[in-house]
Amino acid sequence: MSFILRRISTTKTGKQIVRDQPLPGASITLGRDGGNTIHVADLAVNPQHATISSADGRHVRVQASEGLGFDLNGRTLDTADIDSAAGAELRFGGHRLTIAREGENIILLVERIDELSQSSKDVDEARAFSLAAVMPGRRMGAWAFALVVLLAFLVGPIWAWHSYRGVDVRPQGYHADKAWLSGPLSSAHASLKNDCQACHVDAFVAVTDKACVGCHTGEHKAMSASHADASTAMLLAARHPPGVGEKVLAGFAKAFNKPQGRCVECHTEHEGAGPMPPTPQKFCADCHDGMAARLKAAGFKVDVADAGDFGTAHPEFRPLVRARRAPNRRARCPARGHWSIMTA
Amino acid sequence: MASLFPRRLLGRRNRATQTERVRERKHEGFLRYANFRWAKISGGLCLLVITSYALIDVTPRANGGSWYGYTLGTIGAGLILWLTALGYRKRKMTRDAWSLKAWTSAHVYLGLSLVVIGTWHTGFQLGWNVHTLAWALMMLVILSGLYGVIVYATLPAALSNNRDEMTQMQMLEAIRAFDRQLHAAAQPLSPEDTAPVLASLDEDPFAGGIRARLTGRYPKDATAAALRALSLAHGGNADARQKVIGLLSQKEAALARLRAHLRIRAMLEIWLYVHVPLTFALIAALSAHIISVFFYW
């Protein structure tokens, strides 16, 4: 029996050339040092790494000499007894030693299986040099972010609205549709800040007067009999002709189903904490300046004179005779139909 | 061919190609495209928004729900969708009037004008809600884009200086060559001396996370460690060790060049990892913003 060292080299065309070299003696050495029987030029192999011997010409004993050991079947060992007929694969650093038997001989095949260095490995140039190699994909990030935002700010609020449909008062706590709050509520409505549905009852339906009159009963009546009696159609006809901006807004309103003449058009909400913005004097004049002609044109009976400004364009106050009871001396504003105490 | 296309159309096309050639010769980038055409259009748009906002008295106070707010909001949302379309458009290159360069130029300048359109749409009412989230995401996308424009304008010169007429693969090839020489030169070394060399060989030149890529700092660099270890070592084959030390310092220089290259490339690319995902988050927030307005109408 003898050990035969087999080396396989591959030509440029891919053809393999096998060279066998008989090794003398029953014990041979393996290592990085040039003096070894099997010289393995591998930095991961010690200068005198192992001794390979066979007492009976069939069983092979591999003994590591400098403590680094070798790998066999996934384990790192210092000593191993191998039946060459069964064969084995041992690993020394980046090399593989295959032990096999052919006839009377024990064949030792040594091959480099690892790249010489990490940098020698093939790289995909487009990926390796780019940030893509160390970052999660942009596409995945895009979908993940979009999904999170949609869940938190669209699905969540709609779910909150859906869960409390038909519920009079929502329980305390956070409701997801709070994220839709476009601005703080006025101090009068501050208690409703957790209950969007108190006013926004139905989805995609603009806040109706019904939501207001649930709490507010007779506000306009206390202020003015004329406004309380006036129909919505009459109030709409009384308003001043729209400017360019208002035509745009009316266009949006019409296109997206927002009826005109609702309470919230003058009594605007979500304009900031504090008292609700007052409906300014200009709002009176908005209708009463040149209103008579507009009402007449719309086919309403006109019994008030035009008023453009309290100071400069207001009809004279005149006494009002009431048939039933007049507890104070009062004069009636012919434009607004409200009562004012005469100071003179 | 002439019978297939009207002469007038072909003439216009030729003229467009000619203008494009002149631009190519002068190397006109997307920033100065057509003598800053889109910068002027965008600047004019911003000026129009700012003056009209000052002149138009929206009662009781300016906000996104006024007619002026709706107008700006509609323009802004349309613009955001159009700007996003660059991602699709850039995959289809053409050379005529709406060349990719023209499109990119418009993308950059109209994108910047969104700062004014979007912010003035809010009427300066911001809060902790989905509406302000959409605005904040929009601003982050614009800021990341602005960073992108700045690095595209400044960093390629640094990239070119660092490359020193080498390609990326040549940089890697240099390291591979030093590795092969190191492997051969380190053969006579003792096991204690080969361990750090082996660690240097086993180190992936592309290793290191996003932090290392952006800072260019690699504190656990095995080649530098090997250099330190071998410089302090005594005994054994001193000549071989000196040779290995020389090779290690050369490899270290080659690695430094590659890492500088990776760092500049990372800085050129990082903004897209903010710009693109946040754009999609923005579109989601924008949808929620618009739907919420109509849902609670």
XYZ file of C-alpha atoms in Angstrom:
641
model
C 0.000 0.000 0.000
C 0.982 3.575 -0.502
C -0.481 7.029 -0.285
C -1.072 8.703 -3.614
C -1.425 12.477 -3.743
C -3.821 13.470 -6.488
C -3.952 16.975 -7.904
C -6.558 18.140 -10.370
C -5.943 21.232 -12.445
C -8.395 22.754 -14.867
C -7.282 24.142 -18.217
C -8.668 27.367 -19.668
C -11.048 25.352 -21.807
C -12.413 23.638 -18.720
C -10.639 20.318 -19.279
C -9.448 18.652 -16.089
C -5.972 17.205 -15.847
C -5.407 14.648 -13.095
C -1.872 14.085 -11.800
C -1.087 11.331 -9.323
C 2.075 11.346 -7.221
C 2.952 8.387 -4.997
C 4.068 9.430 -1.521
C 6.690 7.354 0.266
C 6.187 5.899 3.735
C 3.267 5.048 5.939
C 3.200 8.448 7.604
C 3.072 11.774 5.849
C 2.800 15.372 7.021
C 0.521 18.178 5.844
C 1.091 21.920 6.390
C 1.877 25.346 5.022
C 5.613 24.873 5.483
C 7.476 23.828 2.332
C 9.074 20.870 4.170
C 5.780 18.963 4.487
C 4.974 16.009 2.291
C 1.754 17.703 1.318
C 2.420 21.417 1.054
C -0.772 23.478 1.259
C -0.247 27.169 0.475
C -3.053 28.411 2.658
C -2.638 30.977 5.426
C -5.416 29.282 7.358
C -3.292 26.142 7.545
C -0.494 25.898 10.112
C 3.116 25.375 9.016
C 2.992 21.840 10.485
C -0.689 21.151 10.585
C -1.311 17.425 10.651
C 0.114 13.947 10.273
C -1.643 11.336 8.148
C -0.719 7.715 8.780
C -1.998 4.244 8.141
C -0.950 1.129 10.110
C -2.853 -1.474 8.085
C -3.008 0.136 4.653
C -6.761 0.640 4.910
C -7.565 2.678 8.008
C -6.179 6.186 8.047
C -5.424 8.169 11.179
C -5.350 11.944 10.840
C -3.758 13.750 13.772
C -3.606 17.550 14.040
C -0.367 18.735 15.561
C -0.619 22.424 16.345
C -4.040 22.762 17.899
C -5.949 24.222 14.936
C -7.579 20.936 14.069
C -9.602 20.140 10.974
C -13.259 19.733 10.065
C -14.880 16.388 9.442
C -18.609 16.102 8.852
C -19.232 19.528 10.357
C -17.183 18.947 13.528
C -13.769 20.299 14.387
C -11.505 17.452 15.478
C -7.904 16.900 16.486
C -7.837 13.210 15.709
C -9.860 11.068 13.356
C -9.748 7.427 12.242
C -11.098 6.945 8.774
C -11.855 3.809 6.805
C -10.470 4.703 3.404
C -12.860 2.266 1.697
C -15.791 4.308 3.025
C -13.978 7.558 2.207
C -14.155 10.972 3.880
C -13.835 14.681 3.264
C -11.708 16.743 5.631
C -11.287 20.452 5.652
C -8.047 22.300 6.361
C -8.531 26.079 6.172
C -9.716 26.876 2.682
C -8.728 23.456 1.328
C -10.498 20.131 1.140
C -8.723 16.790 1.579
C -10.667 13.886 0.136
C -9.627 10.400 1.250
C -10.609 7.510 -0.963
C -9.432 4.042 -1.888
C -8.517 2.775 -5.324
C -7.309 -0.813 -5.397
C -4.540 -1.130 -2.825
C -3.838 2.577 -2.692
C -5.157 5.380 -0.534
C -5.869 8.420 -2.666
C -5.484 11.865 -1.084
C -7.062 14.592 -3.170
C -6.260 18.191 -2.125
C -8.252 21.084 -3.627
C -8.740 24.734 -2.757
C -12.469 25.238 -2.273
C -12.629 28.731 -0.732
C -11.723 31.931 -2.499
C -8.304 33.224 -1.573
C -9.881 36.293 0.016
C -13.328 37.827 0.459
C -12.551 40.472 -2.127
C -11.895 37.779 -4.734
C -15.511 36.697 -4.679
C -17.679 37.638 -7.625
C -19.736 40.765 -7.052
C -22.747 42.211 -8.784
C -21.251 45.612 -9.585
C -24.551 47.485 -9.845
C -25.590 46.332 -6.385
C -22.357 46.056 -4.405
C -21.199 49.638 -5.028
C -24.644 51.116 -4.438
C -26.526 51.815 -1.219
C -29.029 49.171 -2.303
C -26.646 46.576 -0.823
C -27.068 47.908 2.712
C -30.568 49.421 2.659
C -34.003 47.857 2.525
C -35.605 48.383 -0.868
C -37.201 51.756 -1.612
C -40.252 50.071 -3.057
C -40.851 48.130 0.129
C -40.426 51.301 2.201
C -42.852 53.135 -0.047
C -45.573 50.518 0.341
C -44.970 50.117 4.073
C -45.170 53.862 4.782
C -48.228 54.309 2.580
C -49.981 51.390 4.246
C -49.255 52.667 7.768
C -50.535 56.144 6.909
C -53.675 54.773 5.260
C -54.420 52.497 8.217
C -53.848 55.165 10.854
C -55.419 58.121 9.125
C -58.073 56.723 6.796
C -59.176 53.254 7.863
C -58.942 54.072 11.599
C -61.105 57.214 11.475
C -63.698 55.593 9.199
C -63.793 52.640 11.584
C -64.334 55.015 14.540
C -67.183 56.717 12.668
C -68.697 53.363 11.743
C -68.487 51.981 15.311
C -70.457 54.894 16.798
C -73.165 55.292 14.203
C -76.457 55.877 15.938
C -74.753 56.268 19.337
C -75.909 59.466 21.048
C -72.810 60.240 23.075
C -69.431 58.644 22.448
C -67.515 57.211 25.412
C -64.453 59.102 26.657
C -61.055 58.221 25.259
C -59.230 58.530 21.977
C -61.179 58.116 18.780
C -59.204 57.751 15.585
C -61.238 60.331 13.677
C -59.827 62.992 15.975
C -56.884 62.969 13.572
C -59.221 64.557 11.030
C -59.906 67.611 13.215
C -59.138 70.491 10.878
C -58.815 73.086 13.647
C -59.781 73.535 17.319
C -63.499 73.925 18.059
C -64.838 77.181 19.478
C -65.142 77.329 23.265
C -68.915 76.806 23.077
C -68.438 73.497 21.273
C -65.196 72.444 23.012
C -66.941 69.596 24.798
C -67.673 68.003 21.401
C -64.031 67.643 20.392
C -64.085 63.871 20.919
C -67.395 63.403 19.189
C -67.101 64.360 15.531
C -70.391 62.608 14.856
C -72.331 65.071 17.027
C -72.334 67.341 13.951
C -70.915 65.178 11.115
C -73.665 62.589 11.264
C -73.571 60.899 7.866
C -70.555 60.190 5.664
C -70.127 62.526 2.712
C -73.173 64.571 3.778
C -72.474 68.182 4.725
C -73.416 69.181 8.286
C -77.166 69.739 8.277
C -79.200 72.244 10.304
C -80.744 69.253 12.036
C -77.489 68.735 13.942
C -77.577 72.373 15.129
C -81.218 72.591 16.127
C -80.835 69.467 18.228
C -79.351 71.780 20.859
C -79.989 75.303 19.577
C -83.704 76.016 19.686
C -85.113 79.377 18.759
C -81.909 81.410 18.673
C -82.935 83.309 15.573
C -86.479 83.682 16.892
C -85.239 85.473 19.996
C -83.196 87.775 17.823
C -85.560 88.492 15.026
C -89.027 87.435 14.088
C -88.421 88.093 10.404
C -85.420 85.795 10.161
C -87.191 83.037 12.056
C -90.192 83.208 9.760
C -88.179 83.526 6.573
C -87.896 80.377 4.489
C -84.451 79.120 3.430
C -85.334 80.045 -0.144
C -86.025 83.619 0.919
C -82.778 83.863 2.911
C -80.868 82.528 -0.091
C -82.542 85.027 -2.423
C -81.717 87.887 -0.060
C -77.956 87.372 -0.154
C -75.755 89.738 -2.095
C -74.736 88.629 -5.585
C -71.643 86.359 -5.377
C -68.174 87.603 -6.273
C -65.663 85.600 -8.289
C -64.379 83.756 -5.232
C -67.831 82.900 -4.012
C -68.747 81.617 -7.471
C -65.706 79.299 -7.257
C -66.742 78.161 -3.778
C -70.345 77.650 -4.941
C -68.963 75.607 -7.829
C -67.061 73.362 -5.409
C -70.145 73.156 -3.168
C -72.398 72.216 -6.057
C -69.953 69.700 -7.499
C -69.513 68.013 -4.142
C -73.049 68.085 -2.785
C -72.844 70.896 -0.231
C -76.299 72.538 0.051
C -76.454 76.323 0.410
C -78.128 78.281 3.174
C -77.205 76.113 6.168
C -76.520 77.465 9.694
C -72.804 76.614 9.378
C -72.319 78.929 6.428
C -72.448 81.963 8.727
C -71.644 80.190 11.998
C -68.306 78.735 10.959
C -66.505 76.149 13.114
C -62.946 74.818 13.421
C -61.644 78.371 13.191
C -59.605 78.136 16.389
C -60.210 77.880 20.134
C -61.951 80.794 21.834
C -65.342 82.257 21.062
C -66.884 81.389 17.703
C -66.062 84.129 15.184
C -68.916 86.633 15.303
C -70.998 87.131 12.202
C -69.761 90.663 11.480
C -71.837 93.714 10.592
C -70.826 93.196 7.018
C -72.932 90.054 7.055
C -76.089 92.141 7.663
C -75.188 94.420 4.819
C -74.321 91.439 2.681
C -78.041 90.785 2.437
C -79.713 94.067 3.278
C -77.736 96.203 0.857
C -79.952 96.181 -2.227
C -81.977 93.269 -0.891
C -85.408 94.619 -1.772
C -84.772 94.380 -5.484
C -83.357 90.857 -5.214
C -86.281 89.622 -3.119
C -88.728 91.203 -5.521
C -86.984 89.571 -8.447
C -87.222 86.207 -6.704
C -90.965 86.741 -6.208
C -91.070 87.478 -2.464
C -93.139 90.153 -0.795
C -90.871 93.013 0.298
C -91.712 94.976 3.422
C -88.276 96.201 4.480
C -86.120 98.976 3.118
C -82.482 98.497 2.059
C -79.682 99.087 4.589
C -76.020 99.122 3.534
C -74.434 100.358 6.776
C -75.674 101.187 10.280
C -74.090 104.644 10.183
C -74.365 105.886 6.646
C -76.902 103.853 4.715
C -79.709 102.986 7.084
C -83.353 104.084 6.803
C -84.714 106.387 9.503
C -86.095 104.683 12.619
C -89.859 105.076 12.850
C -92.395 104.346 15.561
C -94.146 101.038 15.465
C -97.686 100.671 16.637
C -98.443 97.256 18.001
C -102.027 96.311 18.566
C -101.525 93.933 21.449
C -98.962 95.158 24.021
C -95.990 97.423 24.082
C -94.340 97.316 27.519
C -91.482 99.692 26.625
C -91.211 102.599 24.297
C -89.460 100.979 21.402
C -88.755 101.736 17.805
C -88.568 99.114 15.126
C -85.666 98.920 12.790
C -87.392 98.830 9.432
C -84.582 96.905 7.864
C -83.923 94.096 10.324
C -87.226 93.823 12.121
C -85.417 93.861 15.490
C -86.361 95.981 18.517
C -84.164 98.768 19.732
C -84.785 100.788 22.856
C -85.142 104.446 21.969
C -82.732 106.580 23.944
C -84.156 109.925 22.917
C -41.381 59.436 -45.169
C -42.124 63.011 -46.074
C -45.488 62.009 -47.445
C -46.352 60.285 -44.200
C -45.623 63.303 -41.979
C -46.571 66.911 -42.670
C -43.502 68.958 -43.639
C -44.305 71.463 -40.898
C -44.121 68.803 -38.178
C -40.836 67.411 -39.441
C -39.364 70.932 -39.575
C -40.317 71.568 -35.983
C -38.826 68.291 -34.920
C -35.553 69.015 -36.697
C -35.342 72.409 -35.064
C -35.959 70.844 -31.673
C -33.201 68.291 -32.315
C -30.848 71.071 -33.394
C -31.504 73.121 -30.250
C -30.922 69.982 -28.247
C -27.560 69.453 -29.962
C -26.477 72.978 -29.067
C -27.464 72.299 -25.475
C -25.537 69.060 -25.448
C -22.426 70.865 -26.703
C -22.658 73.484 -23.984
C -23.534 70.775 -21.462
C -26.622 72.449 -20.173
C -27.811 70.530 -17.099
C -31.351 70.204 -15.863
C -30.888 73.136 -13.486
C -30.159 75.717 -16.213
C -32.295 74.007 -18.863
C -33.686 76.436 -21.479
C -32.175 79.405 -19.689
C -33.905 78.637 -16.381
C -37.341 78.439 -18.009
C -38.914 76.415 -15.230
C -37.241 78.438 -12.493
C -38.920 81.507 -13.954
C -42.308 79.826 -14.329
C -42.132 78.450 -10.811
C -40.951 81.766 -9.356
C -43.795 83.556 -11.141
C -46.272 81.053 -9.760
C -45.010 81.588 -6.206
C -45.164 85.348 -6.616
C -48.727 85.086 -7.941
C -49.784 82.963 -4.967
C -48.153 85.239 -2.398
C -49.575 88.475 -3.845
C -53.053 87.089 -4.443
C -53.084 85.706 -0.889
C -52.255 89.165 0.412
C -54.853 90.856 -1.780
C -57.776 88.468 -1.332
C -59.655 88.884 1.932
C -61.019 85.494 2.911
C -63.560 85.648 5.782
C -63.534 84.931 8.657
C -59.897 83.844 8.260
C -57.699 82.258 5.645
C -57.890 78.474 5.584
C -57.859 75.510 3.248
C -61.656 75.405 3.193
C -62.120 78.833 1.615
C -62.538 79.135 -2.152
C -58.944 80.342 -2.349
C -57.840 77.403 -0.204
C -59.655 74.932 -2.463
C -58.026 76.447 -5.532
C -54.509 76.201 -4.101
C -55.260 72.733 -2.737
C -56.441 71.472 -6.116
C -53.378 72.895 -7.870
C -51.103 71.457 -5.159
C -52.616 67.951 -5.255
C -52.464 67.888 -9.062
C -48.859 69.038 -8.946
C -47.918 66.342 -6.406
C -49.345 63.623 -8.643
C -47.596 65.043 -11.699
C -44.285 65.304 -9.832
C -44.624 61.670 -8.740
C -45.008 60.707 -12.395
C -41.290 61.482 -12.904
C -40.600 58.040 -11.471
C -42.516 56.565 -14.392
C -41.359 59.110 -16.947
C -37.636 58.653 -16.247
C -37.833 55.083 -17.430
C -38.827 56.281 -20.890
C -36.189 58.577 -22.378
C -36.888 60.852 -25.319
C -34.941 63.717 -26.833
C -37.522 66.194 -28.147
C -39.396 69.095 -26.562
C -40.438 67.130 -23.458
C -37.069 65.505 -23.036
C -36.297 63.893 -19.721
C -34.045 66.865 -18.982
C -36.927 69.297 -19.516
C -39.151 67.120 -17.377
C -36.563 66.908 -14.582
C -36.039 70.668 -14.701
C -39.789 71.227 -14.363
C -39.915 68.585 -11.602
C -37.260 70.371 -9.543
C -38.576 73.916 -9.884
C -42.307 73.140 -9.715
C -41.554 70.866 -6.764
C -39.919 73.783 -4.978
C -42.936 75.996 -5.753
C -45.032 73.511 -3.764
C -43.455 74.955 -0.615
C -45.410 78.138 -1.308
C -48.538 76.541 -2.808
C -48.856 73.929 -0.045
C -48.042 76.243 2.849
C -50.267 79.060 1.638
C -53.050 76.504 1.105
C -52.971 75.804 4.847
C -53.582 79.482 5.603
C -50.812 78.945 8.179
C -53.151 76.843 10.330
C -51.156 73.845 11.479
C -52.018 71.287 14.136
C -51.636 67.653 15.139
C -53.871 66.189 12.457
C -53.817 64.358 9.140
C -53.955 67.658 7.251
C -50.739 68.913 8.801
C -49.240 65.434 8.431
C -49.746 65.700 4.678
C -48.127 69.143 4.708
C -45.191 67.930 6.843
C -44.594 64.909 4.600
C -44.704 67.200 1.566
C -42.099 69.472 3.135
C -39.847 66.498 3.992
C -40.104 65.210 0.433
C -39.217 68.668 -0.908
C -36.308 69.078 1.521
C -34.903 65.663 0.622
C -35.260 66.609 -3.046
C -33.444 69.861 -2.410
C -30.613 67.890 -0.779
C -30.595 65.642 -3.861
C -30.246 68.625 -6.204
C -27.400 70.040 -4.118
C -25.426 66.783 -3.981
C -25.993 66.136 -7.700
C -24.526 69.552 -8.362
C -21.527 69.259 -6.028
C -20.531 65.638 -5.353
C -19.809 64.242 -8.849
C -16.631 66.351 -8.920
C -15.480 64.779 -5.630
C -16.369 61.335 -6.988
C -14.289 61.965 -10.070
C -11.302 63.273 -8.060
C -11.343 60.241 -5.812
C -11.594 57.807 -8.724
C -8.400 59.133 -10.307
C -9.427 57.674 -13.669
C -10.088 54.235 -12.228
C -13.357 52.420 -12.672
C -15.146 50.922 -9.677
C -14.149 47.444 -10.720
C -10.510 48.522 -11.093
C -10.610 49.762 -7.504
C -11.826 46.339 -6.405
C -9.302 44.619 -8.674
C -6.480 46.539 -6.955
C -7.590 45.156 -3.595
C -7.804 41.649 -5.048
C -4.262 41.970 -6.383
C -2.947 43.055 -2.969
C -4.820 40.149 -1.384
C -3.127 37.664 -3.722
C 0.284 39.167 -3.017
C -0.418 39.222 0.724
C -1.416 35.588 0.638
C 1.830 34.630 -1.058
C 4.042 36.934 1.018
C 2.567 35.781 4.333
C 3.313 32.090 3.758
C 6.609 32.117 5.757
C 5.013 33.902 8.753
C 4.360 32.229 12.093
C 0.763 31.262 12.992
C 0.515 34.296 15.347
C 1.491 36.626 12.528
C -0.676 35.022 9.876
C -3.884 35.322 11.932
C -4.237 39.123 11.475
C -3.302 38.807 7.774
C -5.909 36.115 7.353
C -8.471 38.386 9.061
C -7.623 41.096 6.554
C -8.082 38.652 3.670
C -11.370 37.448 5.103
C -12.745 40.945 5.365
C -15.372 41.852 2.786
C -14.419 45.221 1.256
C -18.142 46.017 1.011
C -18.866 45.126 4.644
C -20.334 47.722 6.989
C -23.861 49.023 7.288
C -25.452 52.276 6.245
C -23.612 54.152 9.010
C -20.189 53.058 7.791
C -21.151 53.863 4.208
C -22.250 57.399 5.058
C -19.434 58.297 7.469
C -16.675 56.365 5.745
C -15.517 55.208 9.184
C -14.718 51.544 9.722
C -13.475 51.215 13.332
C -13.232 47.413 13.144
C -11.228 47.420 9.937
C -9.190 44.185 9.896
C -6.496 45.499 7.548
C -5.676 48.441 9.844
C -5.707 46.018 12.805
C -3.330 43.662 10.975
C -1.022 46.570 10.217
C -0.947 47.527 13.907
C -0.439 43.927 15.061
C 2.399 43.172 12.659
C 4.169 46.465 13.368
C 4.325 45.481 17.054
C 5.300 41.830 16.441
C 8.771 40.472 17.210
C 10.630 37.330 16.307
C 9.927 34.975 13.431
C 10.733 35.909 9.868
C 11.272 39.685 10.118
C 11.980 40.186 6.388
C 8.792 38.446 5.327
C 6.906 40.446 7.927
C 8.267 43.741 6.590
C 7.126 42.768 3.106
C 3.655 41.913 4.421
C 3.498 45.226 6.321
C 4.294 47.072 3.092
C 1.578 45.204 1.245
C -0.912 45.780 4.049
C -0.387 49.539 3.961
C -0.851 49.503 0.192
C -4.033 47.502 0.591
C -5.172 49.968 3.246
C -4.728 52.849 0.783
C -6.653 50.953 -1.912
C -9.415 50.210 0.608
C -9.523 53.882 1.625
C -10.075 54.889 -1.994
C -12.840 52.320 -2.441
C -14.484 53.387 0.814
C -14.328 57.064 -0.118
C -15.985 56.105 -3.393
C -18.693 54.160 -1.532
C -19.208 57.100 0.817
C -19.731 59.648 -1.951
C -22.045 57.262 -3.768
C -23.997 56.701 -0.542
C -24.400 60.456 -0.091
C -25.562 60.718 -3.708
C -28.133 57.979 -3.212
C -29.354 58.310 0.384
C -31.868 61.090 -0.313
C -33.838 58.822 -2.648
C -34.453 56.484 0.295
C -36.280 59.381 1.941
C -37.706 61.043 -1.162
C -39.388 58.011 -2.742
C -40.929 56.224 0.284
C -42.090 59.516 1.817
C -43.686 60.471 -1.503
C -45.872 57.406 -1.223
C -46.591 58.166 2.426
C -47.464 61.683 1.277
C -49.862 60.422 -1.385
C -51.507 58.207 1.245
C -51.778 61.143 3.696
C -53.021 63.388 0.895
C -55.739 60.872 0.023
C -56.729 60.633 3.687
C -56.715 64.464 3.875
C -58.974 64.878 0.843
C -61.295 61.993 1.707
C -61.603 63.177 5.330
C -62.668 66.643 4.166
C -65.475 65.174 2.089
C -66.300 62.443 4.597
C -66.960 64.981 7.375
C -68.151 67.566 4.809
